[in-house]
GROMACS .gro file of C-alpha atoms in nm:
model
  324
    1UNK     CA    1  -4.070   4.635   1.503
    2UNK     CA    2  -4.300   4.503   1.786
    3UNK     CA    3  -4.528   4.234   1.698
    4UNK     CA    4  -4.878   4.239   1.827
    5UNK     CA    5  -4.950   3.907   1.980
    6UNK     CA    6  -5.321   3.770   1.977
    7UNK     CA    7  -5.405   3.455   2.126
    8UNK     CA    8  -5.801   3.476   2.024
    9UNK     CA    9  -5.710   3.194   1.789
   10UNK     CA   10  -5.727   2.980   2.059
   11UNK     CA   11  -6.113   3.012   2.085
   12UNK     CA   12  -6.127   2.850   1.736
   13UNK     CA   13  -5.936   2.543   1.869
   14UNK     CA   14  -6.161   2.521   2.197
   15UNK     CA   15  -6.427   2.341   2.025
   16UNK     CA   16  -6.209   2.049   1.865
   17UNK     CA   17  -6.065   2.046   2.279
   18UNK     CA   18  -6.409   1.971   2.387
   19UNK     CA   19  -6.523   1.759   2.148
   20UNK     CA   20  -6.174   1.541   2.218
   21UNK     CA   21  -6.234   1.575   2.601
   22UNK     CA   22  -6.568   1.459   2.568
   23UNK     CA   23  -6.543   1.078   2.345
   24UNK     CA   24  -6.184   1.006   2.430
   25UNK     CA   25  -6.008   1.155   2.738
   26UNK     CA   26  -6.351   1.153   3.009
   27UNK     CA   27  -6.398   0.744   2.877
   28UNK     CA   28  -6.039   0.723   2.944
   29UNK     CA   29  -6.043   0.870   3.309
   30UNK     CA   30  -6.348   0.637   3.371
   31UNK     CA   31  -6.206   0.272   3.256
   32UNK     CA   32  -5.866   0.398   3.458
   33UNK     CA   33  -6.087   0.482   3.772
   34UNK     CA   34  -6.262   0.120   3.716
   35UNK     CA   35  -5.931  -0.047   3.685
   36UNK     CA   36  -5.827   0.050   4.027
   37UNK     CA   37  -6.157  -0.070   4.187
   38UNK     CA   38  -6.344  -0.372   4.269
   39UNK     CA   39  -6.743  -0.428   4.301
   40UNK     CA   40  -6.989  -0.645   4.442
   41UNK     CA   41  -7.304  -0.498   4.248
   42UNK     CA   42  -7.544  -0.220   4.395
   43UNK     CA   43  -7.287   0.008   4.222
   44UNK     CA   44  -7.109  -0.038   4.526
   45UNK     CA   45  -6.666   0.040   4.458
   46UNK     CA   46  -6.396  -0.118   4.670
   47UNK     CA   47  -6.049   0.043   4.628
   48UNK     CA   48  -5.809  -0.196   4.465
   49UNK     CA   49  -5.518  -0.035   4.374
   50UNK     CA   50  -5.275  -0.238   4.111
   51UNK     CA   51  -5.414  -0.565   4.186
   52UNK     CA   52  -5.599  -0.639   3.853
   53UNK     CA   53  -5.298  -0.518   3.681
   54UNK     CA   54  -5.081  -0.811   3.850
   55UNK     CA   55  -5.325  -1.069   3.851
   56UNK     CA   56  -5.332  -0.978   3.444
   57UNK     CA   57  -4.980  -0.995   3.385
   58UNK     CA   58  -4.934  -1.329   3.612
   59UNK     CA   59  -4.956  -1.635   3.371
   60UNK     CA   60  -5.013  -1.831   3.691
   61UNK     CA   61  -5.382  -1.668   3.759
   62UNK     CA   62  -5.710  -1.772   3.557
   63UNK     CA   63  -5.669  -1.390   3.401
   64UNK     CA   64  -5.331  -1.396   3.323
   65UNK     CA   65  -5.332  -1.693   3.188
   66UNK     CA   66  -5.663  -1.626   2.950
   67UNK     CA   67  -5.516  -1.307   2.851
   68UNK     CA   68  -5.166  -1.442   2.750
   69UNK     CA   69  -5.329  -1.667   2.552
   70UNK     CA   70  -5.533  -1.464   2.346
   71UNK     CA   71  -5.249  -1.173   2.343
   72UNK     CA   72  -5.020  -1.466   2.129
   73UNK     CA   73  -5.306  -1.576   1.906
   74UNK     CA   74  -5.347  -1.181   1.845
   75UNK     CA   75  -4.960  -1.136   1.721
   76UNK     CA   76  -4.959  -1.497   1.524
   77UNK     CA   77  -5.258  -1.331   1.344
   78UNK     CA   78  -5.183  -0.993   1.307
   79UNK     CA   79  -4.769  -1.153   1.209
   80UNK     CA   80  -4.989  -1.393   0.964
   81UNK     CA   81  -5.184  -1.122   0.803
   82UNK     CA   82  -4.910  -0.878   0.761
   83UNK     CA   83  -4.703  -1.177   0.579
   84UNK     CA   84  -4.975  -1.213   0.354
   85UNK     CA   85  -5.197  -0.888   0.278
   86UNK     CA   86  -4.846  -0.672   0.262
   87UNK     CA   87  -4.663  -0.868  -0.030
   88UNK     CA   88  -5.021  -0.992  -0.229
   89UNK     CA   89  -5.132  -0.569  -0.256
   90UNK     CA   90  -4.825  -0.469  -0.388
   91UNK     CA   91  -4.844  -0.776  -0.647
   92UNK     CA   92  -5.227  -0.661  -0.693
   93UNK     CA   93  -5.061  -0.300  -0.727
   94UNK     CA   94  -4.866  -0.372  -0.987
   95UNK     CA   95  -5.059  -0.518  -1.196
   96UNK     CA   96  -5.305  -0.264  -1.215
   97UNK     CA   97  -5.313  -0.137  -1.509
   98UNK     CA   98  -5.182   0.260  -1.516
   99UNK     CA   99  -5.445   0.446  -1.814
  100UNK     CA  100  -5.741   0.357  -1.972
  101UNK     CA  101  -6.115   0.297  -1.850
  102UNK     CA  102  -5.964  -0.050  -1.672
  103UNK     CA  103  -5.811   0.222  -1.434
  104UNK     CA  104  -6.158   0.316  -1.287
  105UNK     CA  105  -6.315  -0.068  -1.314
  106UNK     CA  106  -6.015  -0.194  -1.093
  107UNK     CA  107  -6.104   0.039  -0.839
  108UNK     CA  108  -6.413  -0.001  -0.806
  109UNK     CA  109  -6.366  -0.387  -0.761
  110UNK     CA  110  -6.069  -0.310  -0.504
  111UNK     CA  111  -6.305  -0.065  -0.302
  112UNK     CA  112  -6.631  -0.357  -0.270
  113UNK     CA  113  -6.503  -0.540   0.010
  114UNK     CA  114  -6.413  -0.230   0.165
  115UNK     CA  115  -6.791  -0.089   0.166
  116UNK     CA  116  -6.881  -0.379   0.384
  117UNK     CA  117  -6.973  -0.330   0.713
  118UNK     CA  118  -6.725  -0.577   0.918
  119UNK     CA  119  -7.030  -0.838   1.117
  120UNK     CA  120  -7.147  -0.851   0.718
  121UNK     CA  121  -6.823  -0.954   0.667
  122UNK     CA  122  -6.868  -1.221   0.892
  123UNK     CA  123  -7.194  -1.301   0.840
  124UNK     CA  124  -7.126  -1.358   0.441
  125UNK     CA  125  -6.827  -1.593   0.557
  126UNK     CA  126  -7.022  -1.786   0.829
  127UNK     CA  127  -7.285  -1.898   0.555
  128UNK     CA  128  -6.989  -1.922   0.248
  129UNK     CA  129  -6.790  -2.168   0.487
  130UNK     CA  130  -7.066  -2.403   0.639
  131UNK     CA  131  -7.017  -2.770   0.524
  132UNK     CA  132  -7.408  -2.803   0.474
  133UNK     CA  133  -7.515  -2.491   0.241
  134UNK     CA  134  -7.168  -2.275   0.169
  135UNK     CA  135  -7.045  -2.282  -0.115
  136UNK     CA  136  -6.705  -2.339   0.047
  137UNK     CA  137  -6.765  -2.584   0.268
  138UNK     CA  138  -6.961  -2.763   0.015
  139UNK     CA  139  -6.675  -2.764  -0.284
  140UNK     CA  140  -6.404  -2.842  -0.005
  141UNK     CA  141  -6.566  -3.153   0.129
  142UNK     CA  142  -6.668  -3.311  -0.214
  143UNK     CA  143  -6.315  -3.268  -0.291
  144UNK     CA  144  -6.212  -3.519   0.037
  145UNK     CA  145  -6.136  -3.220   0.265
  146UNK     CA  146  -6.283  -3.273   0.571
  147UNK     CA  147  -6.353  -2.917   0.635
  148UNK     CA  148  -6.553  -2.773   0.933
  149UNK     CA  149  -6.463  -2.493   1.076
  150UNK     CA  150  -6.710  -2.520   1.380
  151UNK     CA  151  -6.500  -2.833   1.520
  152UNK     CA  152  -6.129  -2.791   1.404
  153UNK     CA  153  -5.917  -2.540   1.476
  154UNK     CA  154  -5.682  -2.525   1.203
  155UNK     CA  155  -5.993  -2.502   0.983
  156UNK     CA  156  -6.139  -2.196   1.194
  157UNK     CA  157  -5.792  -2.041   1.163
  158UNK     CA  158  -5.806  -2.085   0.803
  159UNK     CA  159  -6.092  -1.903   0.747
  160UNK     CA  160  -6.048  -1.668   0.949
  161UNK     CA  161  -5.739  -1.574   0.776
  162UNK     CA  162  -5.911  -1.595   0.416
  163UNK     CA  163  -6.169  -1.395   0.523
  164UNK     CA  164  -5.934  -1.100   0.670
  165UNK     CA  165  -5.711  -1.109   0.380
  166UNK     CA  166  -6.037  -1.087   0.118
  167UNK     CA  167  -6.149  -0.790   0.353
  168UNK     CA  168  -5.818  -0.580   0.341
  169UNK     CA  169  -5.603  -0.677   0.064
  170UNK     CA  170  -5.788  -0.415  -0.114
  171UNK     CA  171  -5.665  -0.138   0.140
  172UNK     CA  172  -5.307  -0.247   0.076
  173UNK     CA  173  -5.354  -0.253  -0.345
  174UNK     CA  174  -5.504   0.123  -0.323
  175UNK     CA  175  -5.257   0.258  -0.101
  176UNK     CA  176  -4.962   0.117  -0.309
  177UNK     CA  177  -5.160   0.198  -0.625
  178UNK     CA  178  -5.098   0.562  -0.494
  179UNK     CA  179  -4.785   0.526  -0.441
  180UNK     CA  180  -4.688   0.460  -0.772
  181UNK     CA  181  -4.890   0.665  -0.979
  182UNK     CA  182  -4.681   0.955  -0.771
  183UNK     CA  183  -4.364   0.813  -0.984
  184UNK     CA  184  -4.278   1.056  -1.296
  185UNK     CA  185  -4.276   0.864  -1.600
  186UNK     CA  186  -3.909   1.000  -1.670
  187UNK     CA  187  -3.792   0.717  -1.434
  188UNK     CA  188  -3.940   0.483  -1.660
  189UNK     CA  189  -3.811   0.570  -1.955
  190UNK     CA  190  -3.451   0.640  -1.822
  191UNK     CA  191  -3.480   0.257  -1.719
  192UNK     CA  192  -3.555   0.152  -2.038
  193UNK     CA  193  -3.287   0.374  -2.166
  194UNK     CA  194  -3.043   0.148  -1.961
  195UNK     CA  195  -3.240  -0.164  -2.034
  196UNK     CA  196  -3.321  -0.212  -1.656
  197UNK     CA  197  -3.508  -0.541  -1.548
  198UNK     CA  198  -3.856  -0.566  -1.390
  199UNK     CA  199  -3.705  -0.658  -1.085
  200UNK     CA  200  -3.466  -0.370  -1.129
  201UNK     CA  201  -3.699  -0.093  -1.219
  202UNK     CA  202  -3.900  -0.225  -0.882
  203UNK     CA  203  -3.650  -0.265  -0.620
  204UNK     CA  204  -3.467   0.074  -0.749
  205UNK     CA  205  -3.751   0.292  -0.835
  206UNK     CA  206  -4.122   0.183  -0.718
  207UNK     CA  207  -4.012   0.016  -0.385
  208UNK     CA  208  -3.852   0.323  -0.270
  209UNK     CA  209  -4.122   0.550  -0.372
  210UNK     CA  210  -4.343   0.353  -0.183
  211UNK     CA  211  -4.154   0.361   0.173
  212UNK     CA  212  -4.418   0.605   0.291
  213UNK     CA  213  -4.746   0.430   0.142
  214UNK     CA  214  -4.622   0.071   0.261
  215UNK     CA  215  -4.536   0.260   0.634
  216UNK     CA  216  -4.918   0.371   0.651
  217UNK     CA  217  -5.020   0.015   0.506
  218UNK     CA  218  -4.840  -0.140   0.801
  219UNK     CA  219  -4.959   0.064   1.055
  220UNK     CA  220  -5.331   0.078   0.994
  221UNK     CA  221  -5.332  -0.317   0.900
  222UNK     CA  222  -5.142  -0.386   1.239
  223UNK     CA  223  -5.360  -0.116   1.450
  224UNK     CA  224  -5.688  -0.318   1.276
  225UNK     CA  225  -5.574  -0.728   1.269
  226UNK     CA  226  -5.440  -0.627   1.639
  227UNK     CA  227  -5.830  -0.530   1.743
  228UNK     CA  228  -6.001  -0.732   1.534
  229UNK     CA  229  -6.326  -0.845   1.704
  230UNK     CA  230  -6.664  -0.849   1.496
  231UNK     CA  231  -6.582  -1.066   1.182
  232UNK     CA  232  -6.435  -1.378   1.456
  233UNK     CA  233  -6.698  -1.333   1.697
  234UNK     CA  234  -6.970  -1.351   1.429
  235UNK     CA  235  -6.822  -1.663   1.216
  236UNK     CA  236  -6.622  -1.876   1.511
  237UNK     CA  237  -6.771  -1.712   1.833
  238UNK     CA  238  -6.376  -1.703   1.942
  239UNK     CA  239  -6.401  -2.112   1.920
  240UNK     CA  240  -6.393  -2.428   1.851
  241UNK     CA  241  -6.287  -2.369   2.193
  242UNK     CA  242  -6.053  -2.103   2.284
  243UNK     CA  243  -5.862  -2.143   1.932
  244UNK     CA  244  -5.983  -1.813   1.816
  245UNK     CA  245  -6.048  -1.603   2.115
  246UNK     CA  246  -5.849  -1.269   2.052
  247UNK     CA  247  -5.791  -1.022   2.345
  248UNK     CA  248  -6.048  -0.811   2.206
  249UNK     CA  249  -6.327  -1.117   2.214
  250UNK     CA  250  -6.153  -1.181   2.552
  251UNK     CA  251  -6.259  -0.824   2.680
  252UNK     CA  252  -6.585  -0.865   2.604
  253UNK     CA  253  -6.639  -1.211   2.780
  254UNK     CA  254  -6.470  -1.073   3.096
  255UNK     CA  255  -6.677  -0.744   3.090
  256UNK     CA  256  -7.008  -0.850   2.939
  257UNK     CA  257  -7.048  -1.199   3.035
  258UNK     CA  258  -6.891  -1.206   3.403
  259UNK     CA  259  -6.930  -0.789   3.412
  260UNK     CA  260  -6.609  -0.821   3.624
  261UNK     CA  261  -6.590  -0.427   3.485
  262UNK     CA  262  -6.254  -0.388   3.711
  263UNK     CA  263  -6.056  -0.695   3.539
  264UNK     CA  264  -6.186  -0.581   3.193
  265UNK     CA  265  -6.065  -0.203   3.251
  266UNK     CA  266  -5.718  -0.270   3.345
  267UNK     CA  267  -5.662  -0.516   3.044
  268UNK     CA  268  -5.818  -0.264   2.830
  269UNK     CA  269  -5.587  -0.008   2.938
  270UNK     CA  270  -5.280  -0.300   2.928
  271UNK     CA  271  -5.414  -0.373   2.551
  272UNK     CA  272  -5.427   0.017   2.432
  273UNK     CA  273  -5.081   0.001   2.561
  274UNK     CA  274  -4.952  -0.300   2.337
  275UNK     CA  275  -5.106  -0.129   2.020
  276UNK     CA  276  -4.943   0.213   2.112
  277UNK     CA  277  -4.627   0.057   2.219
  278UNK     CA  278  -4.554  -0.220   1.911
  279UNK     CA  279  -4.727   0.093   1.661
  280UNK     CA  280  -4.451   0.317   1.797
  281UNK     CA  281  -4.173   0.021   1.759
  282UNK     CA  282  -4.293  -0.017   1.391
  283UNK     CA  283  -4.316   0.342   1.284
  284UNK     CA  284  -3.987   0.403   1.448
  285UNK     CA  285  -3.765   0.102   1.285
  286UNK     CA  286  -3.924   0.168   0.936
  287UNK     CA  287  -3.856   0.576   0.955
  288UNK     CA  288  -3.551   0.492   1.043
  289UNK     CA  289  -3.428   0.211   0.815
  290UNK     CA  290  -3.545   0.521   0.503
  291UNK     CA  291  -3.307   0.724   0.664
  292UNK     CA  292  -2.986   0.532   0.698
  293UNK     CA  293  -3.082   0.445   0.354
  294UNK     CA  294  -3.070   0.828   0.251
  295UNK     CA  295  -2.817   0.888   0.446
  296UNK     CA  296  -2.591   0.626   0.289
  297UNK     CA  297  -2.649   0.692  -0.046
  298UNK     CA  298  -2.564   1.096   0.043
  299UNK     CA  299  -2.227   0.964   0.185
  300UNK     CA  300  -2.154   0.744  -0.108
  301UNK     CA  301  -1.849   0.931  -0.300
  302UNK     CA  302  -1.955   1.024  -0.631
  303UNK     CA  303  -1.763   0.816  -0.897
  304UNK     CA  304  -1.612   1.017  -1.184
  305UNK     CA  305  -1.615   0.839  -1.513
  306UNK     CA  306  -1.304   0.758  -1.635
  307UNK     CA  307  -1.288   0.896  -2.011
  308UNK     CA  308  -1.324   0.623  -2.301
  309UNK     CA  309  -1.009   0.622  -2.503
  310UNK     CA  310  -1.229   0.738  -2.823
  311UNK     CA  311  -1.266   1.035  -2.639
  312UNK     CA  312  -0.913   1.122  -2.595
  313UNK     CA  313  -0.787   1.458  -2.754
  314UNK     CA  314  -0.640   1.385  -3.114
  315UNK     CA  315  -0.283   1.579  -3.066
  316UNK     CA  316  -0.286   1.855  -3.356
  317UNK     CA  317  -0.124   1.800  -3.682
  318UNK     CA  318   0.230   1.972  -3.736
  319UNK     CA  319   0.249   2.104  -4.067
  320UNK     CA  320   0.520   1.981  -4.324
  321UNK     CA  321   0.811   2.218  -4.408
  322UNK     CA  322   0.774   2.406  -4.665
  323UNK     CA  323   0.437   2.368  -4.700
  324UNK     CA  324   0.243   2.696  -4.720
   0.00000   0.00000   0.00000
């Protein structure tokens, strides 16, 4: 039987192509284009070929140097935040409770700092922190801290951190919250049938039913610590200093403030790489690790159970002789 073959689907897919071509692949073509040129103003364009990419990835030049810099603050934080945000939403997770009305009220708490617009964010944590009228400033220097985060760097690192990990744990807690209300009860109460341990019932049942959740979790809070720009910008300014100048807030100094728009293209285009390349890494090693995982237990030879001797046979009784 010959099967007709119509390819006017494709016209319903056209639109999503344009609409793709038009925010993300044109921009694209245009910051490569700038990142092989040079200008002098008057929209004038020198060819430059690969130069800004080696003068970026030379730690001896003023670029490479800056951009180094900022790319290891950017993994400390994003390595920081991960440590943190990962472990403290499945704790948050857990707890949760699993029926009631407090179901509904703990989600609604989780999802407030998610509802705020990220240079709020910063805004709210520039005023909380200030040693003259925050809150937290206030409280932390009557206590004999001498905190300032405008003039020490551990201090701006601090809360900086703080302020990320109030921002996102929340993201974490849902997703995992998902995660295990996908877990049939009967896994539960064959646990309790073998009188299996919190830590048992959650390293055998709920961690692995969450491989999938905690993947996502670690993706999109990498992809978004990674490019984090507006909530250190607006509380820090990337100081005191340098101390919390990201790549991102580096970008925008190099194409804003100098408008050197041929440096700042090709360390875009170098940064979009890192995030594709270390997302890649992390989806790959954690796909894989559920896998051998599987694929262990699958070659794991089932273990017959040895019969109890009160379930032996009883041999059958002989009769006497002469017994009818």
């Amino acid at each position: 039987m010959d099967k007709t073959v119509n390819q006017k689907a494709w016209f319903l897919v056209l639109p999503v192509f344009l609409v793709v071509a038009f925010s993300a692949v044109l921009p694209l073509m245009t910051v490569v284009n700038y990142s092989m040129q040079d200008t002098f103003g008057n929209n004038q364009f020198f060819w430059n070929g690969v130069g800004w990419f080696k003068e970026l990835l030379d730690p001896s030049t003023d670029l490479g140097g800056r951009f180094l810099a900022s790319l290891g603050r950017n993994l400390f934080f994003s390595l920081v935040i991960l440590a943190i945000e990962v472990p403290l939403g499945i704790v948050v997770a857990l707890s949760m409770p699993r029926e009631g009305w407090t179901v509904a009220a703990c989600l609604v708490i989780l999802a407030l700092p998610l509802l705020i617009p990220w240079n709020v964010v910063g805004t709210i944590w520039q005023i909380f922190g200030r040693p003259d009228i925050g809150l937290l400033g206030y409280v932390l220097n009557a206590m004999g801290f001498d905190y300032n985060y405008v003039s020490n760097d551990v201090d701006a690192w601090v809360t900086v951190i703080v302020m990320d990990v109030w921002h996102w744990t929340s993201l974490v807690a849902l997703l995992c919250y998902a995660g295990l209300k996908s877990i049939p009860e009967a896994y539960y109460q064959a646990a309790q049938i073998d009188g299996a341990s919190r830590w048992a019932v959650f390293k055998a049942i709920q961690l692995p039913k969450m491989n999938r959740v905690l993947l996502i979790a670690v993706l999109l809070r990498f992809m978004d610590s990674f490019m984090i720009y507006t909530e250190p910008f607006v509380v820090t300014g990337g100081g005191p200093g340098n101390s919390t100048t990201f790549v991102s807030i580096e970008l925008v100094k190099i194409a804003l403030g100098q408008f050197d728009l041929g440096k700042a293209a090709a360390l875009s285009l170098v940064y979009n790489l890192i995030i594709l390349i270390v997302c890649w890494i992390f989806y790959t090693v954690m796909t894989n690790a559920g896998v051998e995982r599987k694929v262990q237990a699958e070659s794991e030879p089932a273990v017959e159970p040895k019969p109890s001797a009160a379930l032996k046979p009883v041999p059958a009784l002989k009769p006497r002789e002469g017994v009818a």
